[in-house]
């Protein structure tokens, strides 16, 4: 399809007249068109279309329909029907009342063009640019971030079902692309074993019987892979995606030992970030957070939180499920920098904070990262009965530490800890520690009767100490209380727009879904703000309202 950008026409008079009669007080999409115009322009998407071919639907309309689609949780078909049949949407899109709309497949094609052209961010960025021009969005204020889990558009299956489904998937693909070859190299029992979708309830119930079953599946898969690697087998069969997935899943779950194929133990499989949890979505991985476990992704939402302006989502990150929150803090800051929307204070929970991030956020972006720090896990700090590391004075220039009793360290060793952080290991003299009356406050060890402390490098260490000291103040508690509002944003996305369930296969498409969802929430929130609706407050139980009405 070719795109020839045309000037955006105003709302047809008849459409406007009928729409205002049907909605005398207006509605969110009519209000959106009146206040914001069309938000998007065809020129922003021109690079996604060729220069010749059938004329395309106007991209600005498709972008706007995509936002409406996610605001109401509509399928492609429902969204296309809404364009044909709803007056308020025709008003927003500048369409005549008799306009027939478009086929539902156009929306899917538009999303594919966005992803192929790496233009999915435009759904949110164009909106934020407009908001900045209107003065509703400014840099160097307060913003907050939180994340939540997202279920992939696949079944959650265990390892046994995963290997069975992977082999079934490969066989079905080969049956389509190389039916004659597969007929020659298949076994009669494969039809009964892999002919229908595998369910855990259909597998043997006993542990021994399950091991026999998974061993037979392993042999079947190994036989198929061996046949595919034979010199007479067409080379291109090895490049079939389902075959490559089969090979990887077999390497992850089986091993050859003394010429025999065996099932790997749980301790001997790859970490969750590398392990393939389903043959149907290679981007979806397993993760667990407290009592919640899932296979899929994680979404991070960052929004403004000023009292006198609308709360608007400024940045969206979609990661695989095992990626930790603190691994995305710097990425979020870099994304906000590109949009010229860096905050002065960024309020987050403990997951986004560590010593290095406290320092680098201020140094690299001028951001005060506000959040509870991870506590000192040593017994001296946990039990409050000893000298914790923060009580030692450190002379960074002399590379020495002085303990609370006045003794000076004798060893200063830079190192890398288990989390790959740069640290300093500082040791004190056994002679000083053995004769020290406060030794029980430092160490209980009899084998190594001296104190050793581990601290970050100078600037991260100092940033961490300042953050821990600030966390004890009332000012911090008041400031950090504002973070709770982002949980309401996630709740809105989950309850109204299906934020926790991916509509599509793969991380790229899921990220597009999250961007469109964020843009939809921005529209809804801004329209409510312009209508004078105040920010929602955290709901209180009847008991709290009765006994603590001012809370």
Short mmCIF file of C-alpha atoms in Angstrom, two decimals:
data_model
loop_
_atom_site.label_atom_id
_atom_site.label_comp_id
_atom_site.label_asym_id
_atom_site.label_seq_id
_atom_site.Cartn_x
_atom_site.Cartn_y
_atom_site.Cartn_z
CA UNK A 1 0.00 0.00 0.00
CA UNK A 2 1.18 3.51 -0.78
CA UNK A 3 0.79 6.54 1.42
CA UNK A 4 0.23 10.05 0.13
CA UNK A 5 -0.23 12.31 3.16
CA UNK A 6 -3.26 14.54 2.80
CA UNK A 7 -4.29 17.57 4.85
CA UNK A 8 -6.47 16.43 7.74
CA UNK A 9 -10.04 17.46 7.07
CA UNK A 10 -12.25 18.97 9.78
CA UNK A 11 -15.17 17.07 11.21
CA UNK A 12 -17.95 16.97 8.56
CA UNK A 13 -20.82 19.28 9.47
CA UNK A 14 -23.49 16.56 9.40
CA UNK A 15 -21.37 14.25 11.55
CA UNK A 16 -20.79 17.04 14.06
CA UNK A 17 -24.49 17.96 14.15
CA UNK A 18 -25.71 14.39 14.69
CA UNK A 19 -22.96 13.62 17.21
CA UNK A 20 -23.76 16.67 19.32
CA UNK A 21 -27.43 15.79 19.24
CA UNK A 22 -26.67 12.24 20.35
CA UNK A 23 -24.21 13.39 23.02
CA UNK A 24 -25.41 16.82 24.18
CA UNK A 25 -22.77 16.88 26.92
CA UNK A 26 -20.15 15.33 24.67
CA UNK A 27 -18.14 12.21 25.42
CA UNK A 28 -14.49 11.32 25.86
CA UNK A 29 -13.68 10.90 22.13
CA UNK A 30 -15.54 14.02 21.03
CA UNK A 31 -13.89 15.93 23.84
CA UNK A 32 -10.54 14.48 22.78
CA UNK A 33 -11.01 15.69 19.19
CA UNK A 34 -12.12 19.15 20.30
CA UNK A 35 -9.23 19.62 22.75
CA UNK A 36 -6.38 17.73 21.09
CA UNK A 37 -7.23 17.62 17.42
CA UNK A 38 -6.08 14.43 15.71
CA UNK A 39 -2.93 13.95 17.90
CA UNK A 40 -1.14 12.08 15.07
CA UNK A 41 -0.08 13.13 11.57
CA UNK A 42 0.35 10.98 8.47
CA UNK A 43 3.89 12.32 7.92
CA UNK A 44 5.03 10.62 11.14
CA UNK A 45 4.27 7.22 9.62
CA UNK A 46 5.22 7.91 5.98
CA UNK A 47 8.42 5.85 6.19
CA UNK A 48 6.38 2.72 6.98
CA UNK A 49 4.67 2.66 3.57
CA UNK A 50 6.03 2.15 0.01
CA UNK A 51 5.83 4.78 -2.69
CA UNK A 52 3.55 2.79 -4.98
CA UNK A 53 0.61 0.44 -4.74
CA UNK A 54 -2.94 0.62 -3.46
CA UNK A 55 -3.74 3.74 -1.39
CA UNK A 56 -3.52 3.06 2.35
CA UNK A 57 -5.90 4.04 5.09
CA UNK A 58 -4.79 7.28 6.74
CA UNK A 59 -2.23 6.28 9.41
CA UNK A 60 -3.33 9.02 11.80
CA UNK A 61 -6.79 7.43 11.86
CA UNK A 62 -5.39 3.93 12.40
CA UNK A 63 -3.22 5.19 15.25
CA UNK A 64 -6.20 6.86 16.88
CA UNK A 65 -8.39 3.78 16.42
CA UNK A 66 -5.62 1.70 18.02
CA UNK A 67 -5.73 3.94 21.10
CA UNK A 68 -9.54 3.73 21.26
CA UNK A 69 -9.30 -0.03 20.82
CA UNK A 70 -7.11 -0.40 23.91
CA UNK A 71 -9.09 2.15 25.91
CA UNK A 72 -12.16 -0.08 25.59
CA UNK A 73 -10.52 -3.50 25.32
CA UNK A 74 -11.85 -4.12 21.81
CA UNK A 75 -10.69 -6.79 19.39
CA UNK A 76 -9.72 -5.79 15.87
CA UNK A 77 -13.14 -6.78 14.56
CA UNK A 78 -14.95 -4.91 17.33
CA UNK A 79 -12.83 -1.82 16.72
CA UNK A 80 -13.55 -1.90 12.97
CA UNK A 81 -17.29 -2.30 13.72
CA UNK A 82 -17.11 0.67 16.11
CA UNK A 83 -15.60 2.84 13.36
CA UNK A 84 -18.49 1.91 11.06
CA UNK A 85 -21.29 2.22 13.59
CA UNK A 86 -20.44 4.73 16.33
CA UNK A 87 -21.07 8.42 15.80
CA UNK A 88 -18.62 9.57 18.49
CA UNK A 89 -15.75 7.68 16.83
CA UNK A 90 -16.69 9.00 13.38
CA UNK A 91 -16.53 12.47 14.94
CA UNK A 92 -13.04 11.81 16.33
CA UNK A 93 -11.85 10.47 12.95
CA UNK A 94 -13.43 13.18 10.75
CA UNK A 95 -15.56 10.64 8.89
CA UNK A 96 -18.87 11.08 7.12
CA UNK A 97 -21.82 9.27 8.65
CA UNK A 98 -21.98 7.01 5.61
CA UNK A 99 -18.27 6.12 5.60
CA UNK A 100 -17.99 2.29 5.38
CA UNK A 101 -14.80 2.13 7.49
CA UNK A 102 -12.20 -0.56 6.81
CA UNK A 103 -11.61 -4.26 7.20
CA UNK A 104 -10.42 -5.42 10.62
CA UNK A 105 -7.21 -6.85 9.13
CA UNK A 106 -6.01 -3.30 8.43
CA UNK A 107 -5.37 -2.79 12.15
CA UNK A 108 -3.21 -5.90 12.38
CA UNK A 109 -1.28 -4.81 9.30
CA UNK A 110 -0.75 -1.35 10.79
CA UNK A 111 0.67 -2.83 14.00
CA UNK A 112 3.00 -5.02 11.94
CA UNK A 113 4.23 -1.94 10.06
CA UNK A 114 4.87 -0.13 13.34
CA UNK A 115 6.97 -3.00 14.68
CA UNK A 116 8.86 -3.60 11.43
CA UNK A 117 9.65 0.10 11.16
CA UNK A 118 10.48 0.41 14.88
CA UNK A 119 7.86 3.14 15.12
CA UNK A 120 5.66 1.77 17.91
CA UNK A 121 6.99 4.40 20.37
CA UNK A 122 5.32 7.04 18.18
CA UNK A 123 1.95 6.05 19.67
CA UNK A 124 3.02 7.52 23.01
CA UNK A 125 5.72 10.01 21.98
CA UNK A 126 3.49 12.06 19.66
CA UNK A 127 0.96 12.37 22.45
CA UNK A 128 3.59 13.47 24.99
CA UNK A 129 4.93 16.07 22.56
CA UNK A 130 1.45 17.55 22.22
CA UNK A 131 0.96 17.53 25.99
CA UNK A 132 4.22 19.44 26.47
CA UNK A 133 3.18 22.03 23.90
CA UNK A 134 -0.10 22.57 25.76
CA UNK A 135 1.65 22.90 29.12
CA UNK A 136 0.15 19.80 30.73
CA UNK A 137 3.49 18.03 30.92
CA UNK A 138 6.79 19.46 32.12
CA UNK A 139 10.25 18.15 32.91
CA UNK A 140 11.98 18.43 36.27
CA UNK A 141 8.97 17.65 38.40
CA UNK A 142 8.15 14.49 40.32
CA UNK A 143 7.58 11.14 38.65
CA UNK A 144 7.05 7.62 39.97
CA UNK A 145 7.55 4.13 38.58
CA UNK A 146 6.30 0.65 39.35
CA UNK A 147 6.10 -2.66 37.53
CA UNK A 148 3.73 -5.61 37.31
CA UNK A 149 3.73 -9.06 35.78
CA UNK A 150 2.28 -9.81 32.35
CA UNK A 151 1.09 -13.26 31.31
CA UNK A 152 2.21 -14.35 27.86
CA UNK A 153 -0.37 -15.43 25.29
CA UNK A 154 0.48 -19.07 25.84
CA UNK A 155 -0.51 -21.83 28.21
CA UNK A 156 1.55 -22.14 31.39
CA UNK A 157 3.05 -25.63 31.05
CA UNK A 158 5.57 -27.62 33.05
CA UNK A 159 8.82 -29.07 31.70
CA UNK A 160 7.31 -32.41 30.71
CA UNK A 161 4.49 -30.85 28.72
CA UNK A 162 6.94 -28.33 27.23
CA UNK A 163 9.15 -30.99 25.65
CA UNK A 164 6.11 -32.90 24.38
CA UNK A 165 4.54 -29.77 22.90
CA UNK A 166 7.86 -28.74 21.36
CA UNK A 167 8.13 -32.06 19.53
CA UNK A 168 4.46 -31.90 18.49
CA UNK A 169 5.01 -28.36 17.17
CA UNK A 170 8.05 -29.47 15.13
CA UNK A 171 6.18 -32.46 13.69
CA UNK A 172 3.22 -30.33 12.66
CA UNK A 173 5.48 -27.79 10.95
CA UNK A 174 7.38 -30.51 9.11
CA UNK A 175 4.08 -32.08 8.06
CA UNK A 176 3.32 -28.82 6.25
CA UNK A 177 6.69 -27.94 4.71
CA UNK A 178 8.08 -31.46 4.08
CA UNK A 179 5.23 -34.01 4.18
CA UNK A 180 6.96 -36.69 2.11
CA UNK A 181 10.18 -36.52 4.09
CA UNK A 182 8.30 -36.74 7.40
CA UNK A 183 6.19 -39.67 6.21
CA UNK A 184 9.39 -41.62 5.50
CA UNK A 185 11.02 -40.80 8.85
CA UNK A 186 8.07 -40.91 11.27
CA UNK A 187 7.03 -43.74 13.56
CA UNK A 188 3.47 -45.18 13.75
CA UNK A 189 3.00 -44.41 17.46
CA UNK A 190 3.70 -40.70 16.92
CA UNK A 191 0.15 -40.13 15.71
CA UNK A 192 -1.33 -41.26 19.04
CA UNK A 193 1.41 -39.69 21.13
CA UNK A 194 1.60 -36.27 19.44
CA UNK A 195 -1.59 -36.02 17.41
CA UNK A 196 -3.45 -33.84 19.90
CA UNK A 197 -2.42 -31.07 22.29
CA UNK A 198 -0.64 -32.39 25.35
CA UNK A 199 -2.09 -31.77 28.81
CA UNK A 200 -0.51 -32.57 32.15
CA UNK A 201 -3.71 -34.38 33.16
CA UNK A 202 -3.17 -36.85 30.29
CA UNK A 203 0.34 -37.77 31.37
CA UNK A 204 1.06 -40.71 33.71
CA UNK A 205 0.39 -39.83 37.34
CA UNK A 206 3.18 -41.82 38.97
CA UNK A 207 6.71 -40.43 39.13
CA UNK A 208 8.31 -43.56 37.66
CA UNK A 209 5.77 -43.72 34.83
CA UNK A 210 6.40 -40.03 34.07
CA UNK A 211 10.14 -40.64 33.85
CA UNK A 212 9.51 -43.48 31.39
CA UNK A 213 7.22 -41.21 29.34
CA UNK A 214 9.66 -38.28 29.23
CA UNK A 215 12.45 -40.67 28.28
CA UNK A 216 10.47 -41.99 25.33
CA UNK A 217 9.70 -38.42 24.21
CA UNK A 218 13.39 -37.63 24.46
CA UNK A 219 14.28 -40.60 22.27
CA UNK A 220 11.64 -39.60 19.71
CA UNK A 221 13.00 -36.06 19.53
CA UNK A 222 16.59 -37.26 19.33
CA UNK A 223 15.68 -39.65 16.51
CA UNK A 224 14.00 -36.85 14.57
CA UNK A 225 16.96 -34.51 15.04
CA UNK A 226 19.38 -37.25 13.96
CA UNK A 227 17.38 -37.87 10.81
CA UNK A 228 17.35 -34.16 10.03
CA UNK A 229 21.15 -34.08 10.31
CA UNK A 230 21.71 -36.98 7.94
CA UNK A 231 23.64 -35.99 4.77
CA UNK A 232 20.76 -37.02 2.51
CA UNK A 233 18.24 -34.86 4.39
CA UNK A 234 17.48 -31.52 2.68
CA UNK A 235 19.71 -28.93 4.35
CA UNK A 236 16.97 -26.34 4.52
CA UNK A 237 14.93 -28.52 6.89
CA UNK A 238 17.44 -27.75 9.65
CA UNK A 239 16.67 -24.06 9.22
CA UNK A 240 12.94 -24.49 9.88
CA UNK A 241 12.32 -22.40 13.05
CA UNK A 242 10.41 -25.19 14.79
CA UNK A 243 13.34 -27.57 14.23
CA UNK A 244 15.81 -25.12 15.76
CA UNK A 245 13.45 -24.69 18.74
CA UNK A 246 13.30 -28.47 19.11
CA UNK A 247 17.10 -28.67 19.14
CA UNK A 248 17.43 -25.96 21.80
CA UNK A 249 14.72 -27.43 24.03
CA UNK A 250 16.36 -30.86 23.84
CA UNK A 251 19.75 -29.40 24.80
CA UNK A 252 18.17 -27.62 27.75
CA UNK A 253 16.24 -30.61 29.07
CA UNK A 254 18.25 -33.69 28.07
CA UNK A 255 21.89 -34.71 28.23
CA UNK A 256 23.98 -37.56 26.87
CA UNK A 257 25.76 -39.53 29.58
CA UNK A 258 27.75 -42.66 28.77
CA UNK A 259 26.03 -42.90 25.40
CA UNK A 260 22.55 -42.69 26.96
CA UNK A 261 20.03 -39.89 26.76
CA UNK A 262 18.84 -38.77 30.21
CA UNK A 263 16.54 -36.12 31.70
CA UNK A 264 18.34 -33.17 33.28
CA UNK A 265 17.74 -32.41 36.95
CA UNK A 266 16.23 -29.04 37.91
CA UNK A 267 19.65 -27.91 39.13
CA UNK A 268 21.18 -28.64 35.73
CA UNK A 269 18.94 -26.60 33.43
CA UNK A 270 19.64 -23.02 32.24
CA UNK A 271 18.50 -20.01 34.30
CA UNK A 272 14.98 -18.69 33.71
CA UNK A 273 16.23 -15.85 31.49
CA UNK A 274 17.57 -18.43 28.98
CA UNK A 275 15.24 -21.37 29.51
CA UNK A 276 12.55 -21.86 26.84
CA UNK A 277 9.23 -22.20 28.65
CA UNK A 278 7.09 -22.69 25.53
CA UNK A 279 7.84 -23.44 21.87
CA UNK A 280 5.20 -20.90 20.84
CA UNK A 281 6.75 -17.78 22.40
CA UNK A 282 10.52 -17.78 22.86
CA UNK A 283 10.46 -14.36 24.53
CA UNK A 284 8.24 -15.56 27.39
CA UNK A 285 10.15 -16.74 30.44
CA UNK A 286 9.36 -17.92 33.94
CA UNK A 287 9.69 -15.71 37.01
CA UNK A 288 8.50 -15.61 40.59
CA UNK A 289 7.98 -12.64 42.89
CA UNK A 290 6.97 -13.51 46.44
CA UNK A 291 3.87 -15.72 46.02
CA UNK A 292 3.25 -14.88 42.34
CA UNK A 293 4.82 -17.01 39.62
CA UNK A 294 4.18 -16.62 35.90
CA UNK A 295 5.51 -17.14 32.40
CA UNK A 296 5.67 -14.01 30.31
CA UNK A 297 6.89 -10.46 30.70
CA UNK A 298 7.05 -7.47 33.02
CA UNK A 299 5.87 -3.93 32.31
CA UNK A 300 7.22 -0.77 33.97
CA UNK A 301 5.05 2.36 33.95
CA UNK A 302 6.43 5.80 34.78
CA UNK A 303 4.06 8.71 35.37
CA UNK A 304 3.99 12.27 36.65
CA UNK A 305 2.58 12.82 40.15
CA UNK A 306 2.21 16.56 40.69
CA UNK A 307 -0.87 17.61 42.66
CA UNK A 308 -1.77 20.52 40.38
CA UNK A 309 -1.51 18.77 37.00
CA UNK A 310 -2.86 15.61 35.34
CA UNK A 311 -1.04 12.37 36.11
CA UNK A 312 0.26 11.25 32.73
CA UNK A 313 2.31 8.19 31.79
CA UNK A 314 5.64 9.35 30.36
CA UNK A 315 7.50 6.10 29.75
CA UNK A 316 6.82 2.40 29.24
CA UNK A 317 9.31 -0.46 29.47
CA UNK A 318 8.50 -4.08 28.61
CA UNK A 319 11.01 -6.74 29.63
CA UNK A 320 11.07 -10.49 29.94
CA UNK A 321 9.81 -11.71 33.31
CA UNK A 322 13.15 -12.55 35.00
CA UNK A 323 14.69 -9.07 34.46
CA UNK A 324 15.01 -7.30 37.81
CA UNK A 325 13.60 -3.83 38.38
CA UNK A 326 16.96 -2.24 39.16
CA UNK A 327 18.27 -3.44 35.78
CA UNK A 328 15.83 -0.99 34.12
CA UNK A 329 16.26 2.12 36.29
CA UNK A 330 18.99 3.62 34.11
CA UNK A 331 17.14 2.60 30.93
CA UNK A 332 14.02 4.41 32.14
CA UNK A 333 16.07 7.53 32.85
CA UNK A 334 17.68 7.37 29.40
CA UNK A 335 14.24 7.03 27.78
CA UNK A 336 12.95 10.07 29.68
CA UNK A 337 16.05 12.01 28.67
CA UNK A 338 15.37 11.35 24.98
CA UNK A 339 11.87 12.77 25.46
CA UNK A 340 13.20 15.77 27.42
CA UNK A 341 11.07 14.67 30.37
CA UNK A 342 13.63 13.90 33.07
CA UNK A 343 12.18 14.46 36.56
CA UNK A 344 13.90 16.18 39.45
CA UNK A 345 12.73 13.46 41.81
CA UNK A 346 11.97 9.89 40.78
CA UNK A 347 9.97 7.99 43.43
CA UNK A 348 10.33 4.22 43.28
CA UNK A 349 10.23 1.16 45.51
CA UNK A 350 13.23 -0.76 46.80
CA UNK A 351 13.49 -2.90 43.67
CA UNK A 352 14.69 0.08 41.59
CA UNK A 353 17.31 1.29 44.09
CA UNK A 354 20.88 0.34 44.86
CA UNK A 355 24.00 2.29 45.86
CA UNK A 356 25.34 2.67 42.33
CA UNK A 357 21.97 3.83 40.97
CA UNK A 358 21.59 6.41 43.75
CA UNK A 359 24.91 7.90 42.65
CA UNK A 360 24.63 7.51 38.85
CA UNK A 361 21.06 8.86 38.72
CA UNK A 362 22.23 12.11 40.28
CA UNK A 363 25.52 12.31 38.41
CA UNK A 364 24.33 11.31 34.93
CA UNK A 365 20.77 12.68 34.89
CA UNK A 366 20.47 15.11 37.79
CA UNK A 367 17.74 12.92 39.31
CA UNK A 368 17.13 12.46 43.01
CA UNK A 369 16.22 8.77 43.19
CA UNK A 370 13.80 8.45 46.10
CA UNK A 371 13.09 5.04 47.55
CA UNK A 372 13.87 2.70 50.44
CA UNK A 373 17.30 1.13 50.15
CA UNK A 374 18.11 -2.52 50.64
CA UNK A 375 18.99 -3.01 54.33
CA UNK A 376 22.36 -4.12 55.62
CA UNK A 377 21.89 -7.89 55.98
CA UNK A 378 24.79 -8.47 58.40
CA UNK A 379 23.78 -9.60 61.88
CA UNK A 380 25.28 -6.49 63.46
CA UNK A 381 22.75 -4.32 61.59
CA UNK A 382 19.82 -6.72 61.72
CA UNK A 383 20.03 -7.41 65.47
CA UNK A 384 20.99 -3.83 66.38
CA UNK A 385 23.46 -5.29 68.88
CA UNK A 386 26.76 -4.64 67.11
CA UNK A 387 28.80 -2.26 65.03
CA UNK A 388 27.39 -2.20 61.51
CA UNK A 389 29.46 -1.12 58.52
CA UNK A 390 27.92 2.36 58.46
CA UNK A 391 29.45 3.09 61.88
CA UNK A 392 33.01 2.80 60.56
CA UNK A 393 34.76 5.99 59.48
CA UNK A 394 36.42 5.67 56.07
CA UNK A 395 39.39 7.69 54.83
CA UNK A 396 39.08 7.20 51.07
CA UNK A 397 42.32 9.01 50.22
CA UNK A 398 44.38 6.96 52.67
CA UNK A 399 42.41 3.80 51.82
CA UNK A 400 41.80 3.04 55.46
CA UNK A 401 38.84 2.55 57.78
CA UNK A 402 38.63 3.33 61.49
CA UNK A 403 36.36 1.23 63.69
CA UNK A 404 34.18 2.69 66.49
CA UNK A 405 36.93 1.78 69.00
CA UNK A 406 39.54 3.77 67.06
CA UNK A 407 41.50 0.94 65.43
CA UNK A 408 42.75 1.42 61.84
CA UNK A 409 42.35 -1.20 59.14
CA UNK A 410 45.37 -2.99 57.68
CA UNK A 411 43.97 -4.21 54.35
CA UNK A 412 42.06 -2.49 51.52
CA UNK A 413 41.16 -4.77 48.60
CA UNK A 414 38.99 -3.80 45.59
CA UNK A 415 36.79 -6.71 44.47
CA UNK A 416 33.61 -7.71 42.62
CA UNK A 417 30.79 -9.17 44.71
CA UNK A 418 28.26 -11.86 43.75
CA UNK A 419 26.00 -9.28 42.06
CA UNK A 420 28.95 -7.94 40.04
CA UNK A 421 29.14 -4.71 42.04
CA UNK A 422 32.46 -3.01 42.59
CA UNK A 423 33.22 -3.18 46.32
CA UNK A 424 36.06 -2.69 48.78
CA UNK A 425 36.91 -5.44 51.28
CA UNK A 426 38.45 -3.89 54.37
CA UNK A 427 40.15 -6.02 57.03
CA UNK A 428 41.34 -5.16 60.51
CA UNK A 429 44.25 -6.61 62.46
CA UNK A 430 43.69 -9.82 64.42
CA UNK A 431 45.94 -8.38 67.12
CA UNK A 432 43.74 -5.30 67.55
CA UNK A 433 40.48 -7.27 67.42
CA UNK A 434 41.52 -10.02 69.89
CA UNK A 435 42.31 -7.54 72.65
CA UNK A 436 39.37 -5.23 71.90
CA UNK A 437 36.67 -5.13 74.62
CA UNK A 438 34.02 -4.55 71.91
CA UNK A 439 34.99 -7.61 69.90
CA UNK A 440 31.61 -9.37 70.54
CA UNK A 441 29.95 -6.38 68.86
CA UNK A 442 32.00 -6.99 65.70
CA UNK A 443 32.51 -10.72 65.26
CA UNK A 444 31.57 -14.03 66.84
CA UNK A 445 34.07 -15.99 64.77
CA UNK A 446 36.74 -18.01 66.55
CA UNK A 447 38.45 -19.14 63.35
CA UNK A 448 38.97 -15.61 62.00
CA UNK A 449 38.89 -13.42 65.14
CA UNK A 450 39.00 -10.09 63.33
CA UNK A 451 36.49 -7.76 61.70
CA UNK A 452 36.05 -7.46 57.95
CA UNK A 453 33.65 -5.04 56.31
CA UNK A 454 32.62 -4.76 52.65
CA UNK A 455 31.56 -1.37 51.27
CA UNK A 456 30.87 0.09 47.86
CA UNK A 457 33.27 2.50 46.24
CA UNK A 458 33.40 6.03 47.60
CA UNK A 459 30.60 7.83 45.78
CA UNK A 460 28.05 4.96 45.75
CA UNK A 461 28.84 4.27 49.42
CA UNK A 462 28.25 7.88 50.40
CA UNK A 463 25.06 8.03 48.35
CA UNK A 464 23.81 4.88 50.11
CA UNK A 465 24.57 6.26 53.57
CA UNK A 466 22.77 9.52 52.77
CA UNK A 467 19.74 7.62 51.46
CA UNK A 468 19.58 5.42 54.57
CA UNK A 469 19.80 8.46 56.82
CA UNK A 470 17.09 10.29 54.85
CA UNK A 471 14.77 7.26 55.02
CA UNK A 472 14.40 7.80 58.78
CA UNK A 473 12.99 11.33 58.40
CA UNK A 474 9.36 12.41 58.27
CA UNK A 475 10.07 14.37 55.09
CA UNK A 476 11.04 11.15 53.33
CA UNK A 477 7.94 9.33 54.54
CA UNK A 478 5.71 12.09 53.22
CA UNK A 479 7.50 12.17 49.88
CA UNK A 480 7.61 8.40 49.47
CA UNK A 481 3.88 8.12 50.22
CA UNK A 482 3.25 9.62 46.77
CA UNK A 483 4.61 6.45 45.15
CA UNK A 484 1.48 4.53 46.17
CA UNK A 485 -0.52 6.33 43.49
CA UNK A 486 1.21 4.43 40.68
CA UNK A 487 -0.41 1.25 41.99
CA UNK A 488 -3.74 2.82 41.10
CA UNK A 489 -2.43 3.35 37.57
CA UNK A 490 -1.54 -0.33 37.31
CA UNK A 491 -4.94 -1.24 38.73
CA UNK A 492 -6.65 0.89 36.07
CA UNK A 493 -4.59 -0.76 33.35
CA UNK A 494 -5.37 -4.23 34.68
CA UNK A 495 -9.09 -3.84 35.40
CA UNK A 496 -10.08 -1.77 32.37
CA UNK A 497 -7.50 -2.49 29.68
CA UNK A 498 -6.13 -5.98 30.29
CA UNK A 499 -2.60 -4.83 31.11
CA UNK A 500 -1.52 -8.12 32.70
CA UNK A 501 -2.41 -10.32 29.73
CA UNK A 502 -0.55 -10.07 26.47
CA UNK A 503 -2.76 -10.06 23.39
CA UNK A 504 0.07 -11.08 21.12
CA UNK A 505 3.04 -13.44 20.80
CA UNK A 506 6.50 -11.99 21.47
CA UNK A 507 8.01 -9.15 23.46
CA UNK A 508 7.92 -6.58 20.63
CA UNK A 509 4.19 -6.94 20.07
CA UNK A 510 3.53 -7.01 23.79
CA UNK A 511 5.48 -3.75 24.16
CA UNK A 512 3.33 -2.17 21.45
CA UNK A 513 0.27 -3.27 23.43
CA UNK A 514 1.67 -1.60 26.55
CA UNK A 515 2.43 1.63 24.68
CA UNK A 516 -1.09 1.77 23.25
CA UNK A 517 -2.53 1.01 26.70
CA UNK A 518 -0.49 3.82 28.26
CA UNK A 519 -1.60 6.24 25.55
CA UNK A 520 -5.22 5.23 26.11
CA UNK A 521 -4.91 5.82 29.85
CA UNK A 522 -3.40 9.24 29.18
CA UNK A 523 -6.37 10.24 27.04
CA UNK A 524 -8.90 9.08 29.62
CA UNK A 525 -7.04 10.81 32.45
CA UNK A 526 -6.51 14.08 30.61
CA UNK A 527 -10.15 14.33 29.58
CA UNK A 528 -11.23 13.76 33.19
CA UNK A 529 -8.77 16.39 34.35
CA UNK A 530 -10.06 18.93 31.82
CA UNK A 531 -13.60 18.12 33.00
CA UNK A 532 -12.57 19.10 36.53
CA UNK A 533 -12.57 15.61 38.03
CA UNK A 534 -10.04 15.58 40.91
CA UNK A 535 -7.37 12.93 41.31
CA UNK A 536 -8.70 9.74 42.84
CA UNK A 537 -7.66 9.07 46.42
CA UNK A 538 -6.75 5.77 48.01
CA UNK A 539 -9.93 4.10 49.23
CA UNK A 540 -10.33 3.65 52.98
CA UNK A 541 -12.23 0.98 54.83
CA UNK A 542 -15.26 1.93 56.91
CA UNK A 543 -13.24 1.29 60.08
CA UNK A 544 -10.47 3.70 59.05
CA UNK A 545 -12.98 6.36 58.01
CA UNK A 546 -14.73 6.06 61.37
CA UNK A 547 -11.74 6.00 63.70
CA UNK A 548 -9.21 7.99 61.68
CA UNK A 549 -11.20 10.26 59.35
CA UNK A 550 -8.27 12.56 58.64
CA UNK A 551 -5.98 9.74 57.49
#
